[in-house]
mmCIF file of C-alpha atoms and ligand atoms in Angstrom:
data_model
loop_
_atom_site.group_PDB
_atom_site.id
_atom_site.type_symbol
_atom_site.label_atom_id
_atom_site.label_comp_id
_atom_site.label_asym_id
_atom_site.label_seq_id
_atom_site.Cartn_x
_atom_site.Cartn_y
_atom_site.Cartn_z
ATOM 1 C CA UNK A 1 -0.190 -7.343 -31.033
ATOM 2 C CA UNK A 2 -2.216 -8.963 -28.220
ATOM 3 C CA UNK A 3 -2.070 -8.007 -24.942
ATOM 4 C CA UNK A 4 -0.027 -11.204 -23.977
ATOM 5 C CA UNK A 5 2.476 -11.150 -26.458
ATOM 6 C CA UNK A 6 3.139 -7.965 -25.520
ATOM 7 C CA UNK A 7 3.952 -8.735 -22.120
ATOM 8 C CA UNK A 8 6.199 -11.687 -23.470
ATOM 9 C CA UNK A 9 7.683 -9.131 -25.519
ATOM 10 C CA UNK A 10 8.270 -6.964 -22.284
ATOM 11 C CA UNK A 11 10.070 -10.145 -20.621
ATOM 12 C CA UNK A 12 12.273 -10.970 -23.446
ATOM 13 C CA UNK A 13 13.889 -7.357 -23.484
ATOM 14 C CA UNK A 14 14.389 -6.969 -19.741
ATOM 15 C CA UNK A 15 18.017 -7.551 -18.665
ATOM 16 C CA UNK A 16 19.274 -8.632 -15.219
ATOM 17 C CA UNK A 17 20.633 -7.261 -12.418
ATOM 18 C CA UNK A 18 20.989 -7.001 -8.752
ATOM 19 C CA UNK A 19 18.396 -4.330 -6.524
ATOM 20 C CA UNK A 20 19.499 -3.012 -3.385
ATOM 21 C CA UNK A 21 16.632 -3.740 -0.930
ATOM 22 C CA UNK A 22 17.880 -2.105 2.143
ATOM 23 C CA UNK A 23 17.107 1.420 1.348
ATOM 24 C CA UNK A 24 14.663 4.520 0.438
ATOM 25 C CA UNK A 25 14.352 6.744 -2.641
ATOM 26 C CA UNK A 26 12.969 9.418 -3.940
ATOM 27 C CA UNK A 27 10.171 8.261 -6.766
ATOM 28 C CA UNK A 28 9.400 10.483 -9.717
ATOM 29 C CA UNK A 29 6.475 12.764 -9.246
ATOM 30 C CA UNK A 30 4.368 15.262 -11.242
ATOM 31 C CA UNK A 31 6.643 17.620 -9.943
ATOM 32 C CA UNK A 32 9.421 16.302 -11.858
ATOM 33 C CA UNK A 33 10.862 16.783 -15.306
ATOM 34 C CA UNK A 34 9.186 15.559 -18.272
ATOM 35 C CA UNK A 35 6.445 13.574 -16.735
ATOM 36 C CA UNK A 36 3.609 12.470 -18.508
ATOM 37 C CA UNK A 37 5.136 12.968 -21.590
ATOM 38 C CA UNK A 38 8.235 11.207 -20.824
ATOM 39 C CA UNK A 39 10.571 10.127 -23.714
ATOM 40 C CA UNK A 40 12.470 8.803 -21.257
ATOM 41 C CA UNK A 41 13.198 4.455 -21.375
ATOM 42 C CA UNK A 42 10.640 4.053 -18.296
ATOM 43 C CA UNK A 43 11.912 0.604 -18.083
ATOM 44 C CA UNK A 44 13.592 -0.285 -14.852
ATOM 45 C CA UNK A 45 16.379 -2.915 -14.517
ATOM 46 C CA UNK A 46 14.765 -6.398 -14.067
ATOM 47 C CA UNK A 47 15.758 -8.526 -11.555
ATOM 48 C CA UNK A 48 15.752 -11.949 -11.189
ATOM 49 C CA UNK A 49 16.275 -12.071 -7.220
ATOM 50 C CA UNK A 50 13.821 -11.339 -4.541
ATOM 51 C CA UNK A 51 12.429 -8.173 -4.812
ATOM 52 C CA UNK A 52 10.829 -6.440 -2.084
ATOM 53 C CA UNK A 53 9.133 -2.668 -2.490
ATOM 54 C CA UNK A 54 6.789 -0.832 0.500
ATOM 55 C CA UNK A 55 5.733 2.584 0.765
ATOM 56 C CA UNK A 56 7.677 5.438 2.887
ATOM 57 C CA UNK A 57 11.031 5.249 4.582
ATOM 58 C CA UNK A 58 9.432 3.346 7.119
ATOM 59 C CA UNK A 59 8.821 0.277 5.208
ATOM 60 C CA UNK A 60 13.342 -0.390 4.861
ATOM 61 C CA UNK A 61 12.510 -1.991 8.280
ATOM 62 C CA UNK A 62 9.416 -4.019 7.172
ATOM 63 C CA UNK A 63 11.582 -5.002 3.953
ATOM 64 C CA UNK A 64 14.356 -6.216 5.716
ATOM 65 C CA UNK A 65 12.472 -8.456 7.675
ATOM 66 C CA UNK A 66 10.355 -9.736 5.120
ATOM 67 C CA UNK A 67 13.743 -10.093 3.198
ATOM 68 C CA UNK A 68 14.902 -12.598 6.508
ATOM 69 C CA UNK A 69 11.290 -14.641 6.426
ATOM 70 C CA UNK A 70 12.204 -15.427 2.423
ATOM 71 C CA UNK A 71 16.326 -15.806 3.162
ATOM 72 C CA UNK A 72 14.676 -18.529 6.448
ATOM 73 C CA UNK A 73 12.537 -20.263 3.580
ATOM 74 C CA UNK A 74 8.952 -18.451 3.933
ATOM 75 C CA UNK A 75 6.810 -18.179 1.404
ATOM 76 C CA UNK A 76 5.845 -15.131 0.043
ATOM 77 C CA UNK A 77 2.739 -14.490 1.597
ATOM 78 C CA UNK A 78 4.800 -14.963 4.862
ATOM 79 C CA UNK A 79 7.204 -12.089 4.267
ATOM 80 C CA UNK A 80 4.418 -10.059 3.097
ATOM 81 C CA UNK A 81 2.656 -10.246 6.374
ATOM 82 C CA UNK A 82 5.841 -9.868 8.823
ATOM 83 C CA UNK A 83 7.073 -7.654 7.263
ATOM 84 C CA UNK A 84 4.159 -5.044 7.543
ATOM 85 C CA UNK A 85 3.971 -6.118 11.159
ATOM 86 C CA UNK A 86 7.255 -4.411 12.285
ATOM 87 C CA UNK A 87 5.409 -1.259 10.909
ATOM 88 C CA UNK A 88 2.347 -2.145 12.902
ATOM 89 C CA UNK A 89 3.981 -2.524 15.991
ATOM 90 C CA UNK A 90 6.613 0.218 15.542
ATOM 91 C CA UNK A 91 5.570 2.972 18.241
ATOM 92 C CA UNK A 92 6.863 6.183 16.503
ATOM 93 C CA UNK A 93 4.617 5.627 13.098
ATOM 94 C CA UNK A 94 1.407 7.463 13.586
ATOM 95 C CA UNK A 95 -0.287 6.086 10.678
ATOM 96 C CA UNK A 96 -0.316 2.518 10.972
ATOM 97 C CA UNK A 97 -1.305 0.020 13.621
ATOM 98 C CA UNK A 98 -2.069 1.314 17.336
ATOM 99 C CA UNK A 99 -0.423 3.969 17.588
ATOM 100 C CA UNK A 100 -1.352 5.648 14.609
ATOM 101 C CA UNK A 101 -3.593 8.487 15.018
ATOM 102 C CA UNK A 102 -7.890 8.527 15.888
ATOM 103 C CA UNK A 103 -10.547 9.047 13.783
ATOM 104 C CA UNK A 104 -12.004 12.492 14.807
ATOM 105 C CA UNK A 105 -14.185 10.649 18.063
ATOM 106 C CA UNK A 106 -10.882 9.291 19.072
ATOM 107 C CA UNK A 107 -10.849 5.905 17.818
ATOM 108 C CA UNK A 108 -8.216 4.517 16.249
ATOM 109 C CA UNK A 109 -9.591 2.287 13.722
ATOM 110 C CA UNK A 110 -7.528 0.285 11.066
ATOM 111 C CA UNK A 111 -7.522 -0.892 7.628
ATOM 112 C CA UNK A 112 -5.228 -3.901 6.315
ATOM 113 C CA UNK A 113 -5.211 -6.318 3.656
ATOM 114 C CA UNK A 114 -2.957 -9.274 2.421
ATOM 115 C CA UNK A 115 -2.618 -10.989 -1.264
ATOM 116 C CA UNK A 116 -0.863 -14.429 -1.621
ATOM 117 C CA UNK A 117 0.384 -15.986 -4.940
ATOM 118 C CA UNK A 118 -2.401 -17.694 -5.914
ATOM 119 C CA UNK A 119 -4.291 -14.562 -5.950
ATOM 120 C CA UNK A 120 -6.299 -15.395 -2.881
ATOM 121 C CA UNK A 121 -6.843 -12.111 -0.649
ATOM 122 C CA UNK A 122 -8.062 -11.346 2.933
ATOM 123 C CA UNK A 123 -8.851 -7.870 4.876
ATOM 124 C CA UNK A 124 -10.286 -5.983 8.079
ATOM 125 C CA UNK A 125 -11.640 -2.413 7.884
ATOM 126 C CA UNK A 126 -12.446 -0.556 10.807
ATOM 127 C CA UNK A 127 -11.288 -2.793 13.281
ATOM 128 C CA UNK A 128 -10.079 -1.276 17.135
ATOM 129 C CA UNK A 129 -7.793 -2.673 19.415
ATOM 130 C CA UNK A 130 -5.729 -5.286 17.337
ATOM 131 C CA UNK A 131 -1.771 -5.100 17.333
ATOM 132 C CA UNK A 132 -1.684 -6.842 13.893
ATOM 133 C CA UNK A 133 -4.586 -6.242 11.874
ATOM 134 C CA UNK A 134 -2.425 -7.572 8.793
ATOM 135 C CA UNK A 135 -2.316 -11.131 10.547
ATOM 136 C CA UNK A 136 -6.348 -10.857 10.740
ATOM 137 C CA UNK A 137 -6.594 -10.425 7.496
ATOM 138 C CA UNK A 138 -4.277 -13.602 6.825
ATOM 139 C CA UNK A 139 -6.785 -15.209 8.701
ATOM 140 C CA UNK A 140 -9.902 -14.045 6.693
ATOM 141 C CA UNK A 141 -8.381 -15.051 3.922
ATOM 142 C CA UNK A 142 -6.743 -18.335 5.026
ATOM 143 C CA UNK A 143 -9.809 -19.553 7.690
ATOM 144 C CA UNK A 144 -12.902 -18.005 6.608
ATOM 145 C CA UNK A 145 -15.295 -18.165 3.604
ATOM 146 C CA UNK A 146 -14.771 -14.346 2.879
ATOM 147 C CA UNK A 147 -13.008 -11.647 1.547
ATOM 148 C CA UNK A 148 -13.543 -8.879 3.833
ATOM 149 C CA UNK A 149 -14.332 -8.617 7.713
ATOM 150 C CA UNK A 150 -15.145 -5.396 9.211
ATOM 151 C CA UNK A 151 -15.543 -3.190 12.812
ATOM 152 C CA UNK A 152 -17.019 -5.104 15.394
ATOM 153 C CA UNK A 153 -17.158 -8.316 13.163
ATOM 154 C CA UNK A 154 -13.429 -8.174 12.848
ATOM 155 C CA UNK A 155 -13.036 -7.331 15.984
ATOM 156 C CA UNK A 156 -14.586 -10.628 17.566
ATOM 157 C CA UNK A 157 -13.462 -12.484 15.447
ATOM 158 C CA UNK A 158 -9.700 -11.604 15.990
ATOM 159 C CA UNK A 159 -10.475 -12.215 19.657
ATOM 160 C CA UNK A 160 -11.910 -16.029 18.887
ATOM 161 C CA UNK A 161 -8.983 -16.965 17.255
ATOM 162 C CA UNK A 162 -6.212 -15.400 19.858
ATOM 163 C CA UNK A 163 -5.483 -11.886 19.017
ATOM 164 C CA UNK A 164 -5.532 -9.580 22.238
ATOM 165 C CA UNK A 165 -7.521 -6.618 22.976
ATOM 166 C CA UNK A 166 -5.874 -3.313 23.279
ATOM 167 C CA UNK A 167 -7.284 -0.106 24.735
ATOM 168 C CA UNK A 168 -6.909 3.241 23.941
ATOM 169 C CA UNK A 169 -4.018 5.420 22.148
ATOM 170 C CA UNK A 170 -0.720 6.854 22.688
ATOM 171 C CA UNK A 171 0.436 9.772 24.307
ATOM 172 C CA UNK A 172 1.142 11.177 21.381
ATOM 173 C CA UNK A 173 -1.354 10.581 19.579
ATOM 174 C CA UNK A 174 -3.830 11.691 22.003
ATOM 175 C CA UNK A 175 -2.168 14.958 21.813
ATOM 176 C CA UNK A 176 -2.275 15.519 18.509
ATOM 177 C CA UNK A 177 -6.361 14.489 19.069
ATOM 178 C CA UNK A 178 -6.387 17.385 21.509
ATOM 179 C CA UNK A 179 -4.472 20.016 19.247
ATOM 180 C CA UNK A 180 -6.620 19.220 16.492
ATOM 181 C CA UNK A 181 -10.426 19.419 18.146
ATOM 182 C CA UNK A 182 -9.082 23.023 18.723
ATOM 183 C CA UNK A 183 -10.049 23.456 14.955
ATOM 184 C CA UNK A 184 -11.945 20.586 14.430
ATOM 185 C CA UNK A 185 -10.792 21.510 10.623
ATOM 186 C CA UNK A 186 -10.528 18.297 8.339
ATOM 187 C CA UNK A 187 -8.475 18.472 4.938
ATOM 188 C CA UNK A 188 -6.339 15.616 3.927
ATOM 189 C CA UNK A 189 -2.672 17.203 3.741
ATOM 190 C CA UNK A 190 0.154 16.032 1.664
ATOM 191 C CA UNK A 191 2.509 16.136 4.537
ATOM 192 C CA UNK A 192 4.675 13.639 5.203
ATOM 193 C CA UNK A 193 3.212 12.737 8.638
ATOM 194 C CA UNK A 194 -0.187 12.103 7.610
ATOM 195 C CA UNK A 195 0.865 9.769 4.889
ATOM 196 C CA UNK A 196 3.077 6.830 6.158
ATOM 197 C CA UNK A 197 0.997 3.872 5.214
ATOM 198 C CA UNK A 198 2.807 1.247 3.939
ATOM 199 C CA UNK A 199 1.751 -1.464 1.165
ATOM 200 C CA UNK A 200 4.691 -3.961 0.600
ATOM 201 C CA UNK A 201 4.786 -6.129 -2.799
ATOM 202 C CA UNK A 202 6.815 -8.959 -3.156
ATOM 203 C CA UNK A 203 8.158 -11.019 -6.233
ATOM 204 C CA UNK A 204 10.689 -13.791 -5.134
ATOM 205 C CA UNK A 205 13.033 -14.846 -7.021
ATOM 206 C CA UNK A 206 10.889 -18.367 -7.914
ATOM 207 C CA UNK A 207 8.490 -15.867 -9.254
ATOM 208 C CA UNK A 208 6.198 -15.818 -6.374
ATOM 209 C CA UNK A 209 4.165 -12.999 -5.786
ATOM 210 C CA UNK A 210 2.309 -11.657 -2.840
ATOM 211 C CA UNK A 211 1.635 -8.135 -1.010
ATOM 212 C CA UNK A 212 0.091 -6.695 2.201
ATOM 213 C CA UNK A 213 -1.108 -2.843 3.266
ATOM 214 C CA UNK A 214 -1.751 -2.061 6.907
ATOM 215 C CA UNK A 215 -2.941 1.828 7.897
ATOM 216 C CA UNK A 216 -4.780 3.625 10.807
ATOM 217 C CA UNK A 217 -6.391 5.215 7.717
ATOM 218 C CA UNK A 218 -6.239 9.538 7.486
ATOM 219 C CA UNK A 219 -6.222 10.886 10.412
ATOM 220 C CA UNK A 220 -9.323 12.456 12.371
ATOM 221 C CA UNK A 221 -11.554 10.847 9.709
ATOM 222 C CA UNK A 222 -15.210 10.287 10.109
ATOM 223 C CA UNK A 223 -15.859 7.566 12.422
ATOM 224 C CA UNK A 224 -16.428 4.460 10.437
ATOM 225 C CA UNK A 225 -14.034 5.801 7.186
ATOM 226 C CA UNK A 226 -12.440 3.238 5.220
ATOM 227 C CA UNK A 227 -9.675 3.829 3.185
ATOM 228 C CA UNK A 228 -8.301 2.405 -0.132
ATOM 229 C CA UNK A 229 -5.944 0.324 1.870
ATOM 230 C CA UNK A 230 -7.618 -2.700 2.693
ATOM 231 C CA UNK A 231 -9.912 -2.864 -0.519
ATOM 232 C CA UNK A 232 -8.694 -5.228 -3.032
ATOM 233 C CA UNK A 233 -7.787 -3.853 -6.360
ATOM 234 C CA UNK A 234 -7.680 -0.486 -4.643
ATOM 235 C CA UNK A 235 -4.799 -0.133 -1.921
ATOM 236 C CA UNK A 236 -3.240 -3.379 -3.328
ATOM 237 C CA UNK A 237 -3.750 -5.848 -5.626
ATOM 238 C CA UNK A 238 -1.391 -9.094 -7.196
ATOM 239 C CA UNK A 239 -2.201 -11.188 -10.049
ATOM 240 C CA UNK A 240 0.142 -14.292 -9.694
ATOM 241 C CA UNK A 241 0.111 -14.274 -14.082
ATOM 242 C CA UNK A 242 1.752 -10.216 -14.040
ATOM 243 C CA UNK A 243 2.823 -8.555 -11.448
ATOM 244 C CA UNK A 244 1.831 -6.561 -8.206
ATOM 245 C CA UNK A 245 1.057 -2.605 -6.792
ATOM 246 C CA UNK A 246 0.018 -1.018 -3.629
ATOM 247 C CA UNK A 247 -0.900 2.557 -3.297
ATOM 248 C CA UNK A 248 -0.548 5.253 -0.324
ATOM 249 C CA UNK A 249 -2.341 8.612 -0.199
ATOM 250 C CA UNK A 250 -5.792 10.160 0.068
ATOM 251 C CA UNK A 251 -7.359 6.603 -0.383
ATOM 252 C CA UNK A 252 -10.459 8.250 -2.089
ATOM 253 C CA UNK A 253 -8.969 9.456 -4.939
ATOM 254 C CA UNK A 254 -7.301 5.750 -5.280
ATOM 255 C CA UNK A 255 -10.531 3.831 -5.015
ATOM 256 C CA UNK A 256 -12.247 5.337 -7.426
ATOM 257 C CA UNK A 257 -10.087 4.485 -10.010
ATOM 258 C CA UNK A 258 -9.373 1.377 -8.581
ATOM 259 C CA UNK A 259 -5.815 1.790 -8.371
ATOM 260 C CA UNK A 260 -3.763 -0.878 -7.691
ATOM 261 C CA UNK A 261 -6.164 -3.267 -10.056
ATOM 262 C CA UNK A 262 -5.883 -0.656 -12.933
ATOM 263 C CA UNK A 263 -1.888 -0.573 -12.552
ATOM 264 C CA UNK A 264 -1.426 -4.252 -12.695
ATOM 265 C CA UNK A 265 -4.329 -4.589 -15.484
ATOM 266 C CA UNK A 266 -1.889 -1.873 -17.367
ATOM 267 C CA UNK A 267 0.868 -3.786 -17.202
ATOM 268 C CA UNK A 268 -1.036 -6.766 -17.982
ATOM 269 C CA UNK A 269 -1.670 -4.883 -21.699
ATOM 270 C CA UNK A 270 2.261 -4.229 -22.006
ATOM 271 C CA UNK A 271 3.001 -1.822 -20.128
ATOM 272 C CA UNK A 272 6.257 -1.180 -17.655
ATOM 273 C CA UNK A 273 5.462 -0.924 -13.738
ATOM 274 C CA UNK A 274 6.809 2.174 -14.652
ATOM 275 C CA UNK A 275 4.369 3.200 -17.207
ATOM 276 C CA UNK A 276 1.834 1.699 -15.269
ATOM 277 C CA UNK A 277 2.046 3.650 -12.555
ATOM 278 C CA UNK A 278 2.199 6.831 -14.669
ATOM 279 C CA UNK A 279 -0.536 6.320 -16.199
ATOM 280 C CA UNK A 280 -3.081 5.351 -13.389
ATOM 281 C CA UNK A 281 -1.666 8.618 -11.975
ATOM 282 C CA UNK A 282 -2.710 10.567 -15.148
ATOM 283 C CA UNK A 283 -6.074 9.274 -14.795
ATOM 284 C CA UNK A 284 -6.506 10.011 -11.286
ATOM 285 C CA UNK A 285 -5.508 13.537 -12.195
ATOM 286 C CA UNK A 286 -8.244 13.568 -14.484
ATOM 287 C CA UNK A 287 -10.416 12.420 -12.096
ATOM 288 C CA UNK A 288 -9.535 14.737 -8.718
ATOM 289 C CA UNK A 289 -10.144 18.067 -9.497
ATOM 290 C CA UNK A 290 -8.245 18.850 -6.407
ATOM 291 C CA UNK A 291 -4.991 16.774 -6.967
ATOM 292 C CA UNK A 292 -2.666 19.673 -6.510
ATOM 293 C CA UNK A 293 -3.542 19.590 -2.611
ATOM 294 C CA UNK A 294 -3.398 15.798 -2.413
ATOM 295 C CA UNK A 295 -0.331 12.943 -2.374
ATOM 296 C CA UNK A 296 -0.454 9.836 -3.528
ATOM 297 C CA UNK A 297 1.853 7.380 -4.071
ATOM 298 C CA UNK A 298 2.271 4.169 -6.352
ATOM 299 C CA UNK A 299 4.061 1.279 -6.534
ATOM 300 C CA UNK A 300 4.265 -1.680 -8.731
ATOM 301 C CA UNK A 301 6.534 -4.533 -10.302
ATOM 302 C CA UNK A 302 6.282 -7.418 -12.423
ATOM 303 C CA UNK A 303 7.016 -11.315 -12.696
ATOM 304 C CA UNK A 304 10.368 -10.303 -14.391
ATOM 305 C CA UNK A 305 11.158 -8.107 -11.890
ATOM 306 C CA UNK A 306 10.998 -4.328 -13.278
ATOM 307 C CA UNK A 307 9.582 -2.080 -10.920
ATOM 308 C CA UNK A 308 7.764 1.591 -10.946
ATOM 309 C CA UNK A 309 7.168 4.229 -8.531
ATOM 310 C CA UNK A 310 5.328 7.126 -9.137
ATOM 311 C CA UNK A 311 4.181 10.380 -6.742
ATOM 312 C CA UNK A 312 2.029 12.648 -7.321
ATOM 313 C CA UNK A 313 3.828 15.407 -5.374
ATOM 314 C CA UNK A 314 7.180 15.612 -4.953
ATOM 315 C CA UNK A 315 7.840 13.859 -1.849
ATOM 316 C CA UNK A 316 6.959 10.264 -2.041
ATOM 317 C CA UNK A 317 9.381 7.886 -0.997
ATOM 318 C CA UNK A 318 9.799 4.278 -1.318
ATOM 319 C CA UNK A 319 11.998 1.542 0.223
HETATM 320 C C1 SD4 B 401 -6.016 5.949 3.509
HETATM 321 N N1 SD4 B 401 -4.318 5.429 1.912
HETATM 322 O O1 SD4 B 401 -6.580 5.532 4.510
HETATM 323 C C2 SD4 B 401 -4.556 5.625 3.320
HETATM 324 C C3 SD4 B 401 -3.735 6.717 3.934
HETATM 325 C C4 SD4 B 401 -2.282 6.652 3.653
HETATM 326 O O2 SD4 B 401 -0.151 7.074 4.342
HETATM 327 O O3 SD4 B 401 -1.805 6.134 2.674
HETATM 328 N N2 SD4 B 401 -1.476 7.179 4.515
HETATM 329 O O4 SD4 B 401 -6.576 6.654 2.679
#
């Protein structure tokens, strides 16, 4: 059977019903029973409504205002961009927007991308000083000839079109700065608080997709890191014809097996956000020799509205 009529196939089974968006669960992780060899129905309930997923606990806020922007009439691409920006501008998350946490010269440099439905996609990587490095990227995408603007680039041209400069970094985060240069000792952790990036994805109930993913990036990384987050196909990725997925984690591990991109390509050839997700997983595993002392999180749904999450610790939550 051919990859599309497979998918058709996929639609035709799925049966309706109503997600809750204003909450945060636990996804299944390599941790869990019968993973990777699941005989489990890894299909989740479709739904023909809006559906809204991001990353983390955090990202109930960003939903339910990205919820508002599509109950107000926005498009898509509009809820995918406010609603990331309550994240960025939310004070207590120390891994996205300005007061996440500094690379380890004590800059706080961020990563963000947008996708709309046509497919069309915009980003910033290590940019400094911008409250809403999400709307940048709108901006890329929507003003400019290219894809990606980085550091200073990004930078100026955020100021040129109205964004305001901002100094410096929290209190908090400057503390934890401190507490680390004690050690100086860099190794990604799979704790909770270094992973609270969020990636939102977005299918509305005209079957409109779009997504976004906004991050200070891992913290006390090497001045001029970039993360999966902002690269297209890695971080996030949409294709208006299938469905969407956004990743969180140690974004090196993600980019080189271009995650997001090889979920939705998976579910392009028939498979379930669900398998999807799985399955990129179980060949990043493959891949990252270290994976036990790494998280990463996926997430991914389609036109008809299944979704998939998958962790590859126990721990990863999604809203
Ligand atoms: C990165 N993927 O910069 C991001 C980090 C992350 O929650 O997801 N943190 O690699």
């Amino acid at each position: 059977m051919n990859s599309r009529r497979k998918f058709l196939r996929n639609i035709s089974l799925a049966a309706a019903a109503t997600w809750i968006t204003t909450k945060f669960v636990k996804a299944d992780s390599l941790g869990s029973e019968n993973i990777f060899n699941s005989e489990k129905n890894l299909s989740s309930p479709a739904s023909k409504g809006n559906i809204i997923l991001s990353t983390w606990a955090a990202g109930v806020a960003a939903n339910e205002k990205a919820l508002s922007i599509l109950n107000a009439g926005g498009k898509a691409v509009d809820a995918a961009e406010q609603g990331v920006m309550v994240t960025e501008s939310d004070k207590t998350n120390t891994s996205v927007g300005l007061s996440g946490f500094p690379d380890r010269d004590g800059h706080v440099t961020l990563d963000a991308c947008i996708m709309d439905e046509e497919g069309n996609a915009g980003a910033v990587t290590f940019l400094e000083g911008i409250e809403h490095p999400v709307s940048v990227a709108r901006m890329v995408m929507e003003k400019t000839p290219h894809v990606i603007l980085s550091g200073d680039g990004a930078q100026q041209f955020a100021l040129e079109n109205g964004f305001e400069l901002h100094k410096g970094m929290t209190d908090v985060a400057r503390k934890a700065w401190e507490d680390w240069q004690k050690t100086s000792n860099y190794k990604p952790v799979i704790s909770k608080e270094n992973h609270d990036t969020i990636g939102l994805i977005i299918k509305t109930a005209e079957g409109k997709l779009s997504g976004s993913c906004t991050t200070s990036g891992l913290a006390f990384k090497m001045h001029g890191r970039v993360g999966d987050s902002p690269i297209i196909g890695a971080g996030l990725f949409v294709d208006p014809e299938v469905g969407a997925a956004t990743a969180t984690g140690l974004g090196e591990a993600v980019i080189k097996i271009c995650g997001a991109h090889t979920i939705v390509e998976m579910m392009r050839n028939g498979k379930t956000p669900q398998q999807a997700c799985e399955a990129a997983m179980k060949r990043l595993v493959k891949l990252q020799k270290n994976y036990r002392d790494i998280q990463i999180g996926f997430l991914a749904l389609n036109l008809i509205g299944e979704i998939g999450a998958f962790g590859l610790q126990p721990g990863f939550q999604y809203s």
